[in-house]
CSV table of C-alpha atoms and ligand atoms in Angstrom, one decimal:
chain,number,residue,atom,x,y,z
A,1,MET,CA,32.3,5.1,17.9
A,2,CYS,CA,29.7,4.3,15.3
A,3,LYS,CA,32.2,4.8,12.5
A,4,ASN,CA,34.8,2.5,14.0
A,5,PHE,CA,32.1,-0.1,14.8
A,6,ALA,CA,31.0,-0.2,11.2
A,7,ALA,CA,34.5,0.2,9.7
A,8,GLY,CA,34.0,-0.4,6.0
A,9,ARG,CA,31.3,-3.0,6.5
A,10,LEU,CA,28.3,-0.7,6.2
A,11,HIS,CA,27.0,-0.1,2.7
A,12,TYR,CA,23.9,1.9,1.6
A,13,THR,CA,21.7,1.3,-1.4
A,14,THR,CA,18.3,2.3,-2.7
A,15,ASP,CA,18.2,-0.9,-4.7
A,16,TYR,CA,16.4,-3.3,-2.4
A,17,ALA,CA,16.7,-6.2,-4.7
A,18,ALA,CA,20.5,-5.9,-4.7
A,19,ALA,CA,20.5,-5.8,-0.9
A,20,TYR,CA,18.1,-8.8,-0.4
A,21,ARG,CA,19.2,-11.2,-3.2
A,22,ASP,CA,22.2,-12.8,-1.6
A,23,ALA,CA,21.6,-12.1,2.1
A,24,ASP,CA,21.8,-14.6,5.0
A,25,ALA,CA,19.6,-12.5,7.1
A,26,ILE,CA,17.3,-9.5,6.2
A,27,PHE,CA,16.2,-7.2,9.0
A,28,ILE,CA,12.8,-5.4,8.6
A,29,GLY,CA,12.7,-2.1,10.5
A,30,VAL,CA,10.0,-0.1,8.8
A,31,GLY,CA,7.3,1.8,10.7
A,32,THR,CA,4.0,0.4,12.0
A,33,PRO,CA,2.1,3.6,12.5
A,34,GLU,CA,-1.2,4.0,14.3
A,35,ARG,CA,-4.5,3.6,12.4
A,36,ALA,CA,-7.5,5.8,13.2
A,37,ASP,CA,-9.0,2.9,15.3
A,38,GLY,CA,-5.8,2.5,17.3
A,39,SER,CA,-4.6,-0.7,15.6
A,40,ALA,CA,-1.1,-1.0,14.0
A,41,ASP,CA,-0.8,-0.3,10.3
A,42,LEU,CA,1.1,-3.3,8.9
A,43,THR,CA,1.1,-2.0,5.3
A,44,TYR,CA,4.8,-1.2,5.1
A,45,VAL,CA,6.0,-4.4,6.8
A,46,LYS,CA,3.9,-6.4,4.3
A,47,ILE,CA,5.2,-4.5,1.3
A,48,VAL,CA,8.8,-5.3,2.4
A,49,ALA,CA,7.9,-8.9,3.0
A,50,ARG,CA,6.5,-9.2,-0.5
A,51,GLN,CA,9.6,-7.5,-2.0
A,52,ILE,CA,11.8,-10.0,-0.1
A,53,ALA,CA,9.8,-12.9,-1.4
A,54,GLU,CA,10.1,-11.8,-4.9
A,55,THR,CA,13.8,-11.2,-4.7
A,56,VAL,CA,15.7,-13.7,-2.5
A,57,GLU,CA,17.7,-16.3,-4.4
A,58,ARG,CA,19.0,-18.3,-1.4
A,59,ASP,CA,17.8,-19.5,1.9
A,60,CYS,CA,17.5,-16.7,4.4
A,61,LEU,CA,16.2,-15.6,7.8
A,62,VAL,CA,13.9,-12.6,7.8
A,63,VAL,CA,14.2,-10.7,11.1
A,64,VAL,CA,11.4,-8.5,12.1
A,65,LYS,CA,12.5,-5.5,14.2
A,66,SER,CA,9.4,-3.5,13.6
A,67,THR,CA,6.9,-3.4,16.5
A,68,VAL,CA,4.2,-5.7,15.4
A,69,PRO,CA,1.0,-7.1,17.0
A,70,ILE,CA,1.4,-10.6,18.5
A,71,GLY,CA,1.0,-13.2,15.7
A,72,THR,CA,2.3,-10.9,12.9
A,73,ASN,CA,5.5,-12.9,12.6
A,74,ASP,CA,3.5,-16.0,11.9
A,75,GLU,CA,1.4,-14.2,9.4
A,76,LEU,CA,4.5,-12.7,7.6
A,77,GLU,CA,6.1,-16.1,7.4
A,78,CYS,CA,3.0,-17.5,5.5
A,79,LEU,CA,2.9,-14.4,3.3
A,80,LEU,CA,6.6,-14.7,2.4
A,81,ARG,CA,6.4,-18.5,1.7
A,82,GLU,CA,3.4,-18.1,-0.5
A,83,ALA,CA,4.9,-15.2,-2.5
A,84,LEU,CA,8.4,-16.8,-3.0
A,85,VAL,CA,9.6,-16.6,-6.6
A,86,HIS,CA,12.7,-18.8,-6.3
A,87,ASP,CA,13.0,-22.3,-4.7
A,88,VAL,CA,14.5,-21.2,-1.4
A,89,GLN,CA,13.7,-21.6,2.3
A,90,VAL,CA,12.7,-18.6,4.4
A,91,GLU,CA,12.0,-18.4,8.1
A,92,VAL,CA,11.0,-15.4,10.2
A,93,ALA,CA,12.5,-14.4,13.5
A,94,SER,CA,11.3,-11.7,15.9
A,95,ASN,CA,13.9,-9.3,17.2
A,96,PRO,CA,12.2,-6.2,18.7
A,97,GLU,CA,14.3,-3.1,19.3
A,98,PHE,CA,14.2,-0.9,22.4
A,99,LEU,CA,15.8,2.2,21.0
A,100,ALA,CA,14.8,5.6,22.4
A,101,GLN,CA,15.0,8.8,20.2
A,102,GLY,CA,18.4,10.5,20.4
A,103,THR,CA,20.2,7.5,22.0
A,104,ALA,CA,19.8,4.8,19.3
A,105,VAL,CA,23.5,4.0,19.0
A,106,ARG,CA,24.0,3.6,22.7
A,107,ASP,CA,20.8,1.7,23.1
A,108,THR,CA,22.0,-0.7,20.4
A,109,LEU,CA,25.6,-1.3,21.5
A,110,GLN,CA,24.9,-1.2,25.2
A,111,ALA,CA,21.4,-2.6,25.1
A,112,ALA,CA,20.0,-3.9,28.4
A,113,ARG,CA,19.0,-7.1,26.6
A,114,ILE,CA,18.6,-8.5,23.1
A,115,VAL,CA,15.3,-10.3,22.6
A,116,ILE,CA,15.0,-13.0,20.0
A,117,GLY,CA,11.9,-14.9,19.1
A,118,THR,CA,12.3,-18.0,16.9
A,119,GLU,CA,10.4,-21.2,16.1
A,120,SER,CA,13.4,-23.5,15.1
A,121,ARG,CA,16.8,-24.3,16.4
A,122,GLU,CA,18.4,-23.2,13.1
A,123,ALA,CA,16.8,-19.8,13.3
A,124,GLU,CA,17.8,-19.4,17.0
A,125,ALA,CA,21.4,-20.4,16.2
A,126,LYS,CA,21.6,-17.9,13.4
A,127,MET,CA,20.3,-15.1,15.7
A,128,LEU,CA,22.7,-16.1,18.5
A,129,GLU,CA,25.6,-16.0,16.0
A,130,ILE,CA,24.6,-12.5,14.8
A,131,TYR,CA,24.4,-11.1,18.3
A,132,LYS,CA,27.4,-12.9,19.8
A,133,PRO,CA,29.9,-10.1,19.1
A,134,PHE,CA,27.7,-7.6,21.0
A,135,ASN,CA,28.3,-9.6,24.2
A,136,LEU,CA,25.0,-8.6,25.8
A,137,PRO,CA,22.4,-10.6,27.7
A,138,ILE,CA,20.2,-12.5,25.2
A,139,VAL,CA,16.6,-13.5,26.0
A,140,SER,CA,15.6,-16.3,23.5
A,141,VAL,CA,11.9,-17.1,23.5
A,142,SER,CA,9.1,-18.0,21.0
A,143,ARG,CA,8.1,-15.5,18.3
A,144,ARG,CA,4.8,-14.6,20.0
A,145,SER,CA,6.5,-14.0,23.4
A,146,ALA,CA,9.2,-11.8,21.8
A,147,GLU,CA,6.4,-9.7,20.1
A,148,MET,CA,4.7,-9.4,23.4
A,149,ILE,CA,7.9,-8.4,25.3
A,150,LYS,CA,8.1,-5.3,23.2
A,151,TYR,CA,4.6,-4.2,23.8
A,152,ALA,CA,4.6,-5.2,27.5
A,153,SER,CA,7.9,-3.2,28.0
A,154,ASN,CA,6.7,0.0,26.3
A,155,ASP,CA,3.3,-0.2,27.9
A,156,PHE,CA,4.7,-0.8,31.3
A,157,LEU,CA,6.9,2.3,31.0
A,158,ALA,CA,3.9,4.3,29.7
A,159,LEU,CA,1.9,3.0,32.7
A,160,LYS,CA,4.7,4.0,35.1
A,161,ILE,CA,4.7,7.6,33.8
A,162,SER,CA,0.9,7.8,33.9
A,163,TYR,CA,0.8,6.4,37.4
A,164,MET,CA,3.2,9.1,38.5
A,165,ASN,CA,1.1,11.8,36.7
A,166,ASP,CA,-1.9,10.5,38.5
A,167,ILE,CA,-0.1,10.6,41.9
A,168,ALA,CA,1.2,14.1,41.0
A,169,ASN,CA,-2.3,15.4,40.5
A,170,LEU,CA,-3.3,13.9,43.8
A,171,CYS,CA,-0.2,15.4,45.4
A,172,GLU,CA,-1.4,18.9,44.4
A,173,LEU,CA,-4.7,18.3,46.1
A,174,VAL,CA,-3.3,17.0,49.3
A,175,GLY,CA,-0.3,19.3,49.6
A,176,ALA,CA,2.5,16.8,48.8
A,177,ASN,CA,5.5,17.3,46.4
A,178,VAL,CA,5.6,14.6,43.7
A,179,GLN,CA,9.4,15.0,43.1
A,180,ASP,CA,10.0,14.3,46.8
A,181,VAL,CA,7.6,11.4,46.6
A,182,ALA,CA,9.4,10.0,43.5
A,183,ARG,CA,12.8,10.3,45.3
A,184,GLY,CA,11.4,8.5,48.3
A,185,MET,CA,10.1,5.7,46.1
A,186,SER,CA,13.2,5.4,44.0
A,187,TYR,CA,15.3,3.8,46.7
A,188,ASP,CA,13.2,0.7,46.6
A,189,GLU,CA,14.9,-1.5,44.1
A,190,ARG,CA,11.6,-3.1,43.2
A,191,ILE,CA,10.5,0.3,41.9
A,192,GLY,CA,13.8,1.7,40.6
A,193,ASP,CA,14.6,5.4,39.9
A,194,LYS,CA,13.8,5.6,36.2
A,195,PHE,CA,10.7,6.9,34.6
A,196,LEU,CA,9.2,8.4,37.7
A,197,ASN,CA,9.1,12.0,36.4
A,198,ALA,CA,5.7,13.4,36.5
A,199,GLY,CA,5.0,16.0,33.8
A,200,ILE,CA,2.9,17.0,30.8
A,201,GLY,CA,2.3,13.4,29.6
A,202,TYR,CA,4.3,11.1,27.4
A,203,GLY,CA,4.5,11.7,23.7
A,204,GLY,CA,6.6,10.3,20.8
A,205,SER,CA,6.3,7.6,18.2
A,206,CYS,CA,6.1,4.6,20.6
A,207,PHE,CA,4.3,4.9,23.9
A,208,PRO,CA,1.1,6.5,22.5
A,209,LYS,CA,1.0,4.1,19.5
A,210,ASP,CA,2.0,0.9,21.4
A,211,THR,CA,-0.5,1.4,24.3
A,212,LYS,CA,-3.3,1.9,21.8
A,213,ALA,CA,-2.2,-1.1,19.7
A,214,LEU,CA,-2.1,-3.5,22.6
A,215,GLU,CA,-5.4,-2.3,24.0
A,216,PHE,CA,-6.9,-2.8,20.5
A,217,LEU,CA,-5.4,-6.3,20.2
A,218,ALA,CA,-6.7,-7.3,23.6
A,219,ARG,CA,-10.2,-6.1,22.7
A,220,ARG,CA,-10.0,-8.1,19.5
A,221,PHE,CA,-9.4,-11.2,21.7
A,222,GLY,CA,-12.4,-10.2,23.9
A,223,TYR,CA,-10.2,-9.0,26.8
A,224,GLU,CA,-10.3,-5.7,28.5
A,225,LEU,CA,-6.8,-4.5,29.3
A,226,LYS,CA,-7.8,-2.2,32.1
A,227,THR,CA,-4.4,-1.0,33.2
A,228,VAL,CA,-3.2,0.1,29.8
A,229,LYS,CA,-6.5,1.6,29.0
A,230,ALA,CA,-6.2,3.7,32.2
A,231,ALA,CA,-2.6,4.8,31.2
A,232,ILE,CA,-4.0,6.0,27.8
A,233,GLU,CA,-6.8,8.0,29.6
A,234,VAL,CA,-4.6,9.5,32.2
A,235,ASN,CA,-2.1,10.6,29.5
A,236,SER,CA,-4.6,12.3,27.3
A,237,ARG,CA,-6.0,14.2,30.3
A,238,GLN,CA,-2.4,15.1,31.5
A,239,LYS,CA,-1.5,16.7,28.2
A,240,LEU,CA,-3.8,19.6,28.9
A,241,THR,CA,-3.3,19.9,32.6
A,242,LEU,CA,-1.2,23.1,32.3
A,243,TYR,CA,-3.7,24.6,29.9
A,244,ARG,CA,-6.5,24.0,32.5
A,245,LYS,CA,-4.4,25.6,35.2
A,246,ALA,CA,-3.8,28.6,33.0
A,247,VAL,CA,-7.5,28.9,32.2
A,248,GLN,CA,-8.3,28.8,35.9
A,249,ARG,CA,-5.8,31.6,36.5
A,250,LEU,CA,-6.6,33.9,33.5
A,251,THR,CA,-10.0,32.8,32.1
A,252,CYS,CA,-9.1,33.7,28.5
A,253,PHE,CA,-6.0,34.3,26.4
A,254,ASP,CA,-7.4,36.7,23.8
A,255,GLY,CA,-4.7,39.2,22.9
A,256,LEU,CA,-2.2,37.8,25.4
A,257,LYS,CA,1.3,37.3,24.4
A,258,VAL,CA,2.2,33.7,25.2
A,259,ALA,CA,5.8,32.4,25.3
A,260,VAL,CA,6.1,28.7,24.6
A,261,LEU,CA,9.4,27.1,25.5
A,262,GLY,CA,10.0,23.6,24.0
A,263,LEU,CA,7.9,22.0,21.3
A,264,THR,CA,9.3,18.5,20.8
A,265,PHE,CA,7.9,15.5,22.8
A,266,LYS,CA,11.2,15.3,24.8
A,267,ALA,CA,14.6,16.8,24.7
A,268,GLY,CA,17.3,15.4,22.3
A,269,THR,CA,15.0,15.0,19.2
A,270,ASP,CA,13.3,17.1,16.6
A,271,ASP,CA,10.3,14.7,16.7
A,272,LEU,CA,6.9,16.3,17.3
A,273,ARG,CA,4.8,13.1,17.1
A,274,GLU,CA,2.2,13.2,19.9
A,275,ALA,CA,4.0,16.1,21.5
A,276,PRO,CA,1.8,17.8,24.1
A,277,SER,CA,2.9,21.2,22.7
A,278,ILE,CA,0.6,20.6,19.7
A,279,ASP,CA,-2.6,20.1,21.7
A,280,ASN,CA,-1.8,23.1,23.8
A,281,VAL,CA,-0.8,25.4,21.0
A,282,GLU,CA,-3.9,24.5,19.0
A,283,LEU,CA,-6.2,25.4,22.0
A,284,LEU,CA,-4.2,28.7,22.7
A,285,LEU,CA,-4.5,29.8,19.1
A,286,GLY,CA,-8.2,29.0,19.1
A,287,GLN,CA,-8.5,31.3,22.2
A,288,GLY,CA,-6.8,34.2,20.4
A,289,ALA,CA,-3.3,33.9,22.0
A,290,ASP,CA,-0.3,35.5,20.3
A,291,ILE,CA,2.3,32.8,20.7
A,292,CYS,CA,6.1,33.2,20.4
A,293,ALA,CA,7.6,29.7,20.5
A,294,TYR,CA,11.2,28.6,21.0
A,295,ASP,CA,12.8,25.1,20.5
A,296,PRO,CA,16.4,24.5,19.8
A,297,VAL,CA,15.7,22.0,17.0
A,298,GLY,CA,11.9,21.5,16.7
A,299,THR,CA,10.8,24.8,15.2
A,300,GLY,CA,11.5,23.7,11.6
A,301,ASN,CA,9.0,20.8,11.9
A,302,PHE,CA,6.5,22.8,14.0
A,303,ARG,CA,6.6,25.6,11.4
A,304,LYS,CA,5.3,23.1,8.8
A,305,MET,CA,2.2,22.6,10.9
A,306,TYR,CA,1.9,26.2,12.1
A,307,PRO,CA,3.5,28.6,9.7
A,308,GLU,CA,4.5,32.0,11.1
A,309,GLY,CA,1.5,34.4,11.1
A,310,ARG,CA,-2.2,34.4,11.9
A,311,HIS,CA,-4.2,31.2,12.8
A,312,GLY,CA,-7.9,32.0,13.3
A,313,CYS,CA,-8.0,34.7,16.0
A,314,GLY,CA,-4.5,33.9,17.3
A,315,SER,CA,-1.0,34.1,15.8
A,316,ILE,CA,2.3,32.3,16.1
A,317,ALA,CA,5.9,33.5,15.7
A,318,TYR,CA,9.2,31.7,16.3
A,319,ALA,CA,12.1,33.0,18.5
A,320,LYS,CA,15.8,32.2,18.2
A,321,SER,CA,16.3,32.1,21.9
A,322,PRO,CA,14.2,31.5,25.1
A,323,GLN,CA,14.9,35.1,26.0
A,324,GLU,CA,13.5,36.4,22.8
A,325,ALA,CA,10.3,34.3,23.3
A,326,LEU,CA,9.9,35.6,26.8
A,327,GLN,CA,10.3,39.3,25.9
A,328,GLY,CA,7.1,41.2,26.9
A,329,ALA,CA,5.1,37.9,27.3
A,330,ASN,CA,2.0,37.8,29.6
A,331,LEU,CA,2.6,34.1,30.4
A,332,CYS,CA,4.9,31.3,29.6
A,333,PHE,CA,4.4,27.5,29.0
A,334,ILE,CA,7.3,25.1,29.3
A,335,PHE,CA,6.7,21.9,27.4
A,336,THR,CA,10.2,20.4,26.9
A,337,GLU,CA,13.1,20.0,29.3
A,338,TRP,CA,15.9,21.2,26.9
A,339,GLN,CA,19.2,22.2,28.4
A,340,GLU,CA,18.8,25.6,26.7
A,341,ILE,CA,15.5,26.1,28.5
A,342,LYS,CA,16.8,24.8,31.9
A,343,ALA,CA,19.6,27.4,31.6
A,344,VAL,CA,17.1,30.3,31.7
A,345,THR,CA,17.4,31.8,35.2
A,346,PRO,CA,14.3,32.5,37.4
A,347,ASP,CA,15.3,36.2,37.3
A,348,ALA,CA,15.1,36.2,33.5
A,349,TYR,CA,11.4,35.5,33.6
A,350,LYS,CA,10.9,38.3,36.1
A,351,THR,CA,12.9,40.9,34.0
A,352,LEU,CA,11.9,39.9,30.5
A,353,MET,CA,8.1,39.1,30.8
A,354,ARG,CA,5.4,41.7,31.2
A,355,MET,CA,3.8,39.4,33.8
A,356,ALA,CA,6.1,36.8,35.4
A,357,LEU,CA,3.6,34.0,35.1
A,358,VAL,CA,5.0,30.5,34.3
A,359,PHE,CA,3.3,27.2,33.7
A,360,ASP,CA,6.0,24.5,33.7
A,361,GLY,CA,5.1,21.0,32.5
A,362,ARG,CA,8.6,19.6,33.3
A,363,ASN,CA,9.2,20.7,36.9
A,364,ILE,CA,12.4,22.4,35.9
A,365,TYR,CA,12.8,24.9,38.7
A,366,PRO,CA,12.8,24.6,42.5
A,367,LEU,CA,9.7,26.2,43.8
A,368,GLN,CA,11.6,28.4,46.2
A,369,ALA,CA,13.9,29.8,43.5
A,370,MET,CA,11.0,31.0,41.4
A,371,LYS,CA,9.3,32.4,44.5
A,372,ASP,CA,12.5,34.3,45.5
A,373,ALA,CA,12.7,35.7,42.0
A,374,GLY,CA,9.1,37.0,42.2
A,375,VAL,CA,7.7,34.6,39.6
A,376,GLU,CA,4.2,33.3,39.8
A,377,TYR,CA,4.9,29.6,39.1
A,378,TYR,CA,2.7,26.6,38.5
A,379,SER,CA,4.2,23.2,37.9
A,380,ILE,CA,3.1,19.5,38.1
A,381,GLY,CA,2.4,17.8,41.4
A,382,ARG,CA,4.1,20.3,43.6
B,401,LIG,C1,10.6,4.9,24.1
B,401,LIG,C2,11.3,3.8,24.9
B,401,LIG,O1,12.1,4.4,25.9
B,401,LIG,C3,12.1,3.0,24.0
B,401,LIG,O2,12.7,1.9,24.7
B,401,LIG,C4,11.2,2.4,22.9
B,401,LIG,O3,12.0,1.6,22.0
B,401,LIG,C5,10.5,3.6,22.1
B,401,LIG,O4,9.8,4.4,23.1
B,401,LIG,P1,11.2,7.4,23.2
B,401,LIG,O5,9.8,7.5,22.8
B,401,LIG,O6,12.3,7.8,22.3
B,401,LIG,O7,11.6,5.8,23.6
B,401,LIG,O8,11.4,8.3,24.5
B,401,LIG,P2,11.4,8.1,26.1
B,401,LIG,O9,12.7,8.7,26.6
B,401,LIG,O10,11.1,6.7,26.6
B,401,LIG,O11,10.2,9.1,26.6
B,401,LIG,C6,8.9,8.9,26.1
B,401,LIG,C7,8.0,10.0,26.6
B,401,LIG,O12,7.8,9.8,28.0
B,401,LIG,C8,8.5,11.4,26.5
B,401,LIG,O13,7.5,12.2,26.1
B,401,LIG,C9,9.1,11.8,27.8
B,401,LIG,O14,9.1,13.1,28.1
B,401,LIG,C10,8.1,11.0,28.7
B,401,LIG,N1,8.6,10.7,30.1
B,401,LIG,C11,9.7,9.9,30.2
B,401,LIG,C12,8.0,11.3,31.2
B,401,LIG,O15,7.0,12.0,31.1
B,401,LIG,N2,8.5,10.9,32.4
B,401,LIG,C13,9.6,10.1,32.6
B,401,LIG,O16,9.9,9.8,33.8
B,401,LIG,C14,10.2,9.5,31.5
């Protein structure tokens, strides 16, 4: 689909000057990583803006797709205009993207909406022309509102997940089942049925970064963004909820063989940024656990952080299958809902492990199925 869509009109180059020089519109999509204080690092966006200013030889529209704090598009427009080498007009438009890892093409071609933020009729007309062939709903607003839509959307989803994680923890205390609760809530169209899965906390390159960046921005303006702050706090606590359950059950992990199923922050990507597996593995190694980890695509990246072998008083090895990781294990953690992991039957835990003790951060199995198989099973909010 992607190939047909691009059909001979997609060219690649490492020569940025050649790409910018004669363009009608230039899209900036570089990263805005998190700084130590939680703010967004705009270094890369500014480098690109400067390169554009030094290169363009005709009037053009610079479109910022990168997630940037509110007001950055204004700032970039000033920077560009001040640094222009040739006598040309440049204007900046905001066009935040809403792509999720692993579904970028679908999220582009079948986007729920296209958001454009402009400050002139000309810029708006150009953006509408660019997106006309997509035939998707377009929300045309000011630049600052467009920048805010991106943060408000991501932070709302992060909040929704944290809310369900909070409810899940309470469900455990009061004897309710969070999956049943979510199902009951989902029929209400005002709530919807998406992003209601309680689990081990959100990770990835966007939610953790964008919640912190908006909270930081609010503070800079003297405002306390209490809801987003709460989402951040709930999430950092949630990441270790399984570990705490395991400590309660076993007291210590010294010399225990621990199977870890799933390393990436979600299924469908090899990305480990802010993955809950990292915090948990770090603690388990520190406690002397001998880990055998499995992930269908994430082990290559995880190995770079934790090479096979000893780490302090613990050790880590990597398995080619979930079954290999489970062989002879004293306990198992599930951190990612990969299909390959979901396919492991409850009986396999019972037959392969030394102790059939499973801590599942993704609520993969029905409680009864694990009970019937003789597995001691702990999950989230059930
Ligand atoms: C997200 C947004 O979905 C996307 O629109 C934005 O542009 C970038 O950030 P992504 O980070 O790729 O995309 O993944 P997403 O599928 O949204 O999941 C984020 C995290 O939330 C994952 O760790 C996932 O496991 C977790 N999650 C998601 C839950 O814990 N429960 C849910 O119900 C949904």
